Coordinates of C-alpha atoms (C1' of nucleotides) in Angstrom, one line a residue:
Chain N
M1 CA 0.0 0.0 0.1
T2 CA 2.4 2.5 -1.0
R3 CA 0.7 3.7 -4.1
K4 CA -2.2 6.5 -3.6
K5 CA -5.1 5.2 -3.9
T6 CA -6.3 6.7 -7.2
S7 CA -9.8 5.2 -9.0
A8 CA -11.6 2.2 -10.6
D9 CA -8.7 -0.1 -11.4
K10 CA -6.0 0.6 -13.8
G11 CA -4.2 3.1 -12.1
L12 CA -5.2 5.4 -14.6
D13 CA -3.4 9.1 -13.9
F14 CA -6.3 11.9 -13.6
G15 CA -3.8 14.7 -14.2
I16 CA -4.8 18.4 -12.5
L17 CA -8.8 17.2 -12.7
P18 CA -8.7 15.7 -8.7
S19 CA -7.7 19.3 -7.6
L20 CA -10.4 21.1 -9.7
A21 CA -13.9 21.9 -7.5
G22 CA -15.5 21.8 -10.3
Y23 CA -14.2 18.3 -11.4
Q24 CA -15.2 16.8 -8.2
L25 CA -18.4 18.5 -8.3
R26 CA -19.1 16.3 -11.7
L27 CA -18.5 13.1 -10.2
A28 CA -20.3 13.6 -7.0
Q29 CA -23.7 15.1 -9.3
I30 CA -22.8 11.8 -11.8
A31 CA -22.5 9.2 -8.6
I32 CA -25.4 11.1 -7.0
F33 CA -27.9 11.1 -9.9
R34 CA -27.2 6.9 -10.1
D35 CA -28.0 6.4 -6.5
F36 CA -30.9 8.9 -6.4
A37 CA -32.6 7.0 -9.9
A38 CA -31.5 3.8 -8.4
A39 CA -33.8 5.0 -4.7
L40 CA -36.2 6.9 -6.6
G41 CA -36.3 4.8 -9.7
E42 CA -39.7 2.9 -9.0
F43 CA -41.7 6.3 -9.0
D44 CA -39.7 7.9 -12.2
V45 CA -39.0 11.1 -10.6
T46 CA -35.5 12.7 -11.1
P47 CA -33.8 14.7 -9.2
G48 CA -34.9 17.9 -10.9
L49 CA -38.2 16.7 -11.1
F50 CA -38.6 15.9 -7.3
G51 CA -37.0 19.5 -6.9
V52 CA -40.2 20.8 -9.6
I53 CA -42.7 18.9 -7.2
V54 CA -41.5 20.5 -3.9
I55 CA -41.9 24.2 -5.2
I56 CA -45.2 23.6 -5.7
D57 CA -46.0 22.0 -2.9
A58 CA -44.2 24.9 -0.8
N59 CA -46.3 27.2 -3.3
P60 CA -49.6 26.3 -4.6
G61 CA -50.9 28.9 -7.2
L62 CA -47.1 29.6 -8.5
K63 CA -47.7 30.1 -12.4
Q64 CA -45.0 28.6 -15.1
S65 CA -43.2 31.3 -15.7
E66 CA -42.0 31.6 -11.7
L67 CA -41.8 28.4 -11.7
A68 CA -39.3 28.3 -14.8
R69 CA -37.2 30.6 -13.0
A70 CA -37.5 29.1 -9.3
A71 CA -35.8 25.4 -10.8
H72 CA -33.4 26.9 -14.0
L73 CA -35.7 26.0 -16.6
D74 CA -36.7 27.9 -20.0
R75 CA -40.4 28.0 -20.0
S76 CA -41.0 26.0 -23.0
T77 CA -39.2 23.3 -21.0
V78 CA -41.3 23.7 -17.9
V79 CA -44.6 23.2 -20.5
S80 CA -43.2 19.1 -21.0
V81 CA -42.4 18.5 -17.3
I82 CA -45.6 20.3 -16.1
D83 CA -47.6 18.0 -19.4
N84 CA -45.5 15.1 -17.7
L85 CA -47.1 15.8 -14.2
E86 CA -50.4 16.5 -15.2
R87 CA -50.6 13.2 -17.4
R88 CA -49.4 11.2 -13.9
R89 CA -52.7 13.3 -12.6
L90 CA -49.7 15.0 -9.8
V91 CA -50.4 18.3 -11.1
E92 CA -53.2 20.5 -12.1
R93 CA -53.2 23.7 -13.9
R94 CA -56.3 26.2 -12.8
P95 CA -57.0 29.5 -14.0
A96 CA -55.1 31.8 -12.1
E97 CA -57.2 34.7 -10.5
N98 CA -55.6 37.8 -11.9
D99 CA -54.2 37.0 -15.1
R100 CA -55.9 35.4 -18.1
R101 CA -52.7 34.3 -19.5
S102 CA -51.3 32.1 -17.0
N103 CA -51.8 29.0 -14.9
A104 CA -51.4 28.4 -11.0
L105 CA -50.2 24.9 -10.5
V106 CA -51.0 23.3 -7.4
L107 CA -50.5 19.5 -6.2
T108 CA -53.5 17.1 -6.5
P109 CA -54.3 14.6 -3.1
D110 CA -52.6 12.1 -5.7
G111 CA -49.3 14.7 -6.3
I112 CA -49.2 15.3 -2.0
A113 CA -49.6 11.7 -1.4
L114 CA -46.6 10.9 -3.7
L115 CA -44.6 13.6 -2.4
K116 CA -44.8 12.2 1.3
K117 CA -42.9 8.9 0.0
L118 CA -40.1 10.7 -2.0
K119 CA -39.5 13.0 1.1
R120 CA -38.9 9.4 2.8
R121 CA -36.8 8.0 0.3
V122 CA -34.8 11.1 -0.8
G123 CA -33.7 11.2 3.4
E124 CA -32.7 8.2 3.2
H125 CA -31.0 8.8 -0.4
E126 CA -29.5 12.2 1.7
K127 CA -28.2 9.7 4.3
R128 CA -26.0 7.5 2.2
L129 CA -25.0 10.5 0.5
V130 CA -22.9 12.1 3.2
E131 CA -22.6 8.6 5.8
H132 CA -19.0 9.4 5.3
L133 CA -19.9 12.8 6.4
S134 CA -19.6 14.4 10.2
E135 CA -23.1 16.3 10.8
E136 CA -20.2 19.4 11.2
E137 CA -18.6 18.6 8.0
R138 CA -22.3 18.0 6.2
V139 CA -23.4 21.8 7.3
T140 CA -20.1 23.0 6.3
L141 CA -20.5 21.1 3.0
V142 CA -24.3 22.7 2.6
T143 CA -22.7 26.2 3.5
L144 CA -19.5 26.1 1.2
L145 CA -21.5 25.3 -1.5
Q146 CA -23.5 27.8 -1.0
K147 CA -21.4 30.2 -0.9
I148 CA -20.4 29.3 -4.2
F149 CA -23.4 31.1 -5.3
P150 CA -24.7 33.6 -3.3
E151 CA -26.9 34.8 -6.0
Q152 CA -28.9 32.1 -6.1
R153 CA -29.6 31.3 -2.1
Chain L
M1 CA -34.3 44.2 4.5
T2 CA -35.7 42.1 7.4
R3 CA -37.0 39.1 5.3
K4 CA -35.1 36.1 4.6
K5 CA -33.5 36.9 1.2
T6 CA -34.4 33.3 -1.2
S7 CA -33.7 33.2 -4.6
A8 CA -34.7 34.7 -7.8
D9 CA -37.4 37.3 -7.0
K10 CA -41.0 36.8 -6.0
G11 CA -39.8 35.0 -2.6
L12 CA -40.7 31.6 -3.7
D13 CA -40.5 29.2 -1.2
F14 CA -38.1 26.1 -1.9
G15 CA -39.2 24.1 0.6
I16 CA -36.6 21.1 2.2
L17 CA -34.6 21.3 -1.2
P18 CA -32.3 24.3 0.5
S19 CA -31.4 22.2 3.1
L20 CA -30.4 18.6 1.0
A21 CA -26.6 18.3 -0.3
G22 CA -27.9 16.6 -3.1
Y23 CA -29.7 19.7 -3.6
Q24 CA -27.0 22.2 -3.2
L25 CA -24.7 19.8 -5.4
R26 CA -26.9 20.1 -8.0
L27 CA -27.6 23.9 -8.0
A28 CA -23.8 24.3 -8.0
Q29 CA -23.6 22.1 -11.2
I30 CA -26.0 24.2 -13.4
A31 CA -24.5 27.3 -12.7
I32 CA -20.7 26.0 -12.9
F33 CA -21.6 24.3 -16.2
R34 CA -22.8 27.3 -17.8
D35 CA -19.8 29.1 -16.3
F36 CA -17.9 26.5 -18.5
A37 CA -19.9 26.8 -21.1
A38 CA -19.2 30.5 -21.2
A39 CA -15.4 30.4 -20.8
L40 CA -14.3 27.7 -23.1
G41 CA -18.3 27.4 -25.3
E42 CA -15.5 28.9 -27.7
F43 CA -13.5 25.9 -28.0
D44 CA -17.1 23.7 -27.9
V45 CA -15.2 22.0 -25.3
T46 CA -17.7 20.7 -22.2
P47 CA -16.4 19.5 -18.8
G48 CA -17.1 16.3 -19.5
L49 CA -14.8 16.3 -23.0
F50 CA -12.6 18.4 -21.5
G51 CA -12.0 15.3 -18.8
V52 CA -11.4 13.3 -21.8
I53 CA -8.8 15.3 -23.2
V54 CA -7.2 15.7 -19.5
I55 CA -7.3 12.1 -19.2
I56 CA -5.5 11.1 -22.8
D57 CA -3.1 13.5 -22.0
A58 CA -2.3 11.9 -18.4
N59 CA -2.1 8.5 -19.9
P60 CA -1.2 8.2 -23.4
G61 CA -1.8 5.0 -25.1
L62 CA -4.4 4.5 -23.2
K63 CA -7.5 2.0 -24.6
Q64 CA -10.8 3.2 -25.1
S65 CA -12.3 0.6 -22.7
E66 CA -10.2 2.3 -19.9
L67 CA -11.1 5.5 -21.2
A68 CA -14.7 4.2 -20.5
R69 CA -13.9 3.5 -17.0
A70 CA -12.4 6.6 -15.8
A71 CA -14.6 8.8 -17.1
H72 CA -18.1 7.2 -16.2
L73 CA -18.7 6.7 -19.3
D74 CA -20.3 2.6 -21.4
R75 CA -17.8 2.1 -24.1
S76 CA -20.5 3.1 -26.4
T77 CA -20.3 6.5 -25.4
V78 CA -16.9 6.7 -25.9
V79 CA -16.8 5.7 -29.5
S80 CA -19.0 8.9 -30.1
V81 CA -16.8 11.3 -28.2
I82 CA -13.6 9.6 -30.0
D83 CA -15.3 10.3 -33.0
N84 CA -16.0 14.2 -32.5
L85 CA -12.3 14.4 -31.0
E86 CA -10.7 12.3 -33.5
R87 CA -12.5 14.5 -36.7
R88 CA -11.6 17.9 -35.0
R89 CA -7.7 16.5 -35.3
L90 CA -7.2 16.0 -31.4
V91 CA -7.4 12.3 -30.6
E92 CA -5.5 10.1 -32.5
R93 CA -6.3 6.0 -32.5
R94 CA -3.7 3.6 -32.8
P95 CA -3.2 -0.1 -33.3
A96 CA -2.6 -1.0 -29.7
E97 CA 1.0 -3.0 -29.3
N98 CA -0.5 -6.3 -27.7
D99 CA -3.9 -6.8 -28.4
R100 CA -5.1 -5.8 -32.1
R101 CA -9.0 -5.3 -30.5
S102 CA -8.2 -2.4 -28.7
N103 CA -6.9 0.8 -29.8
A104 CA -4.6 2.9 -27.8
L105 CA -5.5 6.7 -27.7
V106 CA -3.2 9.8 -28.1
L107 CA -3.5 13.4 -28.8
T108 CA -2.2 14.9 -31.6
P109 CA -0.5 17.9 -31.8
D110 CA -3.2 20.0 -31.9
G111 CA -5.0 17.8 -29.2
I112 CA -1.5 18.8 -27.0
A113 CA -1.8 22.3 -28.3
L114 CA -5.6 23.0 -27.5
L115 CA -5.3 21.6 -23.8
K116 CA -3.0 24.0 -22.8
K117 CA -5.6 26.9 -24.0
L118 CA -8.1 25.2 -21.9
K119 CA -6.3 24.5 -18.6
R120 CA -5.6 28.3 -19.0
R121 CA -8.9 28.6 -19.1
V122 CA -10.0 26.5 -16.8
G123 CA -8.0 27.6 -14.6
E124 CA -9.9 31.2 -14.9
H125 CA -12.9 29.7 -14.5
E126 CA -12.2 27.3 -11.4
K127 CA -11.2 31.1 -10.2
R128 CA -14.4 32.5 -10.6
L129 CA -16.2 29.3 -9.1
V130 CA -13.9 29.6 -5.3
E131 CA -14.0 33.7 -5.5
H132 CA -16.4 34.0 -2.3
L133 CA -14.6 31.3 -0.6
S134 CA -10.6 31.2 1.7
E135 CA -8.1 29.4 -0.1
E136 CA -8.4 26.8 3.3
E137 CA -12.5 27.0 2.2
R138 CA -11.9 26.2 -1.0
V139 CA -9.6 23.3 -0.1
T140 CA -12.1 22.0 2.8
L141 CA -14.6 21.8 -0.1
V142 CA -13.0 20.1 -2.3
T143 CA -11.9 17.0 0.7
L144 CA -15.6 17.1 2.0
L145 CA -16.7 16.5 -1.4
Q146 CA -13.9 13.5 -2.1
K147 CA -15.2 12.0 1.2
I148 CA -18.5 12.0 -0.1
F149 CA -17.4 9.3 -2.8
P150 CA -14.0 8.0 -1.8
E151 CA -14.0 4.6 -3.5
Q152 CA -13.7 6.8 -6.7
R153 CA -10.4 8.7 -5.6
Chain S
dT1 C1' -15.9 -17.8 -23.2
dA2 C1' -15.0 -12.4 -22.3
dT3 C1' -13.7 -8.2 -23.8
dT4 C1' -12.4 -4.6 -27.5
dG5 C1' -14.9 -1.8 -30.5
dT6 C1' -18.7 -1.1 -33.3
dT7 C1' -23.4 -0.1 -35.4
dA8 C1' -28.0 0.4 -34.5
dT9 C1' -31.9 2.9 -32.0
dA10 C1' -34.2 5.5 -28.2
dC11 C1' -34.5 8.3 -24.7
dT12 C1' -34.0 11.6 -21.7
dC13 C1' -33.6 16.5 -20.8
dT14 C1' -32.8 21.0 -22.4
dA15 C1' -33.1 25.2 -25.3
dT16 C1' -34.3 28.6 -29.7
dA17 C1' -37.6 30.4 -32.4
dA18 C1' -42.4 31.8 -33.8
dC19 C1' -47.2 32.1 -32.5
dT20 C1' -51.4 33.3 -29.8
dA21 C1' -54.0 35.4 -26.2
dT22 C1' -53.4 38.9 -22.7
dA23 C1' -51.7 42.2 -20.4
Chain O
dT1 C1' -44.7 46.7 -26.5
dA2 C1' -43.8 42.7 -22.9
dT3 C1' -45.3 38.6 -20.8
dA4 C1' -47.1 33.5 -20.1
dG5 C1' -47.8 29.8 -22.6
dT6 C1' -47.3 26.7 -26.2
dT7 C1' -46.0 24.1 -29.9
dA8 C1' -42.6 22.4 -33.4
dT9 C1' -37.8 21.6 -33.8
dA10 C1' -33.6 20.2 -32.8
dG11 C1' -29.5 19.1 -30.1
dA12 C1' -25.9 17.0 -26.7
dG13 C1' -25.2 13.3 -23.8
dT14 C1' -26.4 9.5 -22.6
dA15 C1' -27.6 3.8 -22.4
dT16 C1' -28.9 -0.7 -23.7
dA17 C1' -28.8 -4.5 -27.2
dA18 C1' -26.9 -7.3 -30.5
dC19 C1' -22.6 -8.5 -33.5
dA20 C1' -17.5 -9.2 -35.5
dA21 C1' -13.0 -9.9 -34.1
dT22 C1' -9.7 -11.2 -31.5
dA23 C1' -8.3 -12.8 -26.7

DNA sequence: TATTGTTATACTCTATAACTATA
DNA sequence: TATAGTTATAGAGTATAACAATA
């Protein structure tokens, strides 16, 4: 055990990559996405979709364009996302009160019920994510990530 | 200034999302990808492609299937990635020495020259990434990210 | 039998541009 | 004029399955 453990198998050299925050973020992202898919794939919900459902739940009646900004998506992308969720009877488009151009988005009872299950699964997923971190380290990680893009909350 | 600053504009509620490491990682990833594209878009190089080029540079002669494992890609995906880089005369497929099934991947002189420019740009990009972090915080961040998936280096 | 690279194919996520209806 | 939602379309990135050549 004298050679530094590199990755995978064959002792490949990753050059400058491991020192780059952007690369480590990317690796973490890839692994998270896979664990998330394994944990919630059964419900056909990706991290992005989960975020959309949480945001609608927390802001019932919000408009599609508000959701677009919040979720970092184009308005046109939101159309297909909501089409998808509406087809699955998880979300409803209602006429907005003071603006006949807008839709007011709300979760259906099915959506609310699913969200409850999803939250439990995501909680377990998060626990796996940070299982090698102490509680203090976990808080530090979240804080540092927030600091990277303070404008984003 | 009494209300806690949330995101974007309209004071939307993000529910549990901000407390999730997975969500913060996702946000960081989105912003990083956009800054990367702005900084290197002129060269038509994404973070993934940059990683591939660095790995080939650091391991001249490696096989496509080794690259696949290192870059977390399927073998079939590597085919199109290398097709792309070879069309642009950045990478060459050479016959491997002891295995007539394999290709040995190497950067061309053009590839080496491009990589040099890319590294400079990526350096500037990284600097922007961590501009709100002290050097100590930067190191902590990278360390914590590595801890999330220790098996990955 | 197992592995390497390849092809054909398809799917997900996303964006751009142009349209309509409303404001 | 500007905004909200929509449509048509396209591109990037990825994977799965089946195949030929080679190990």
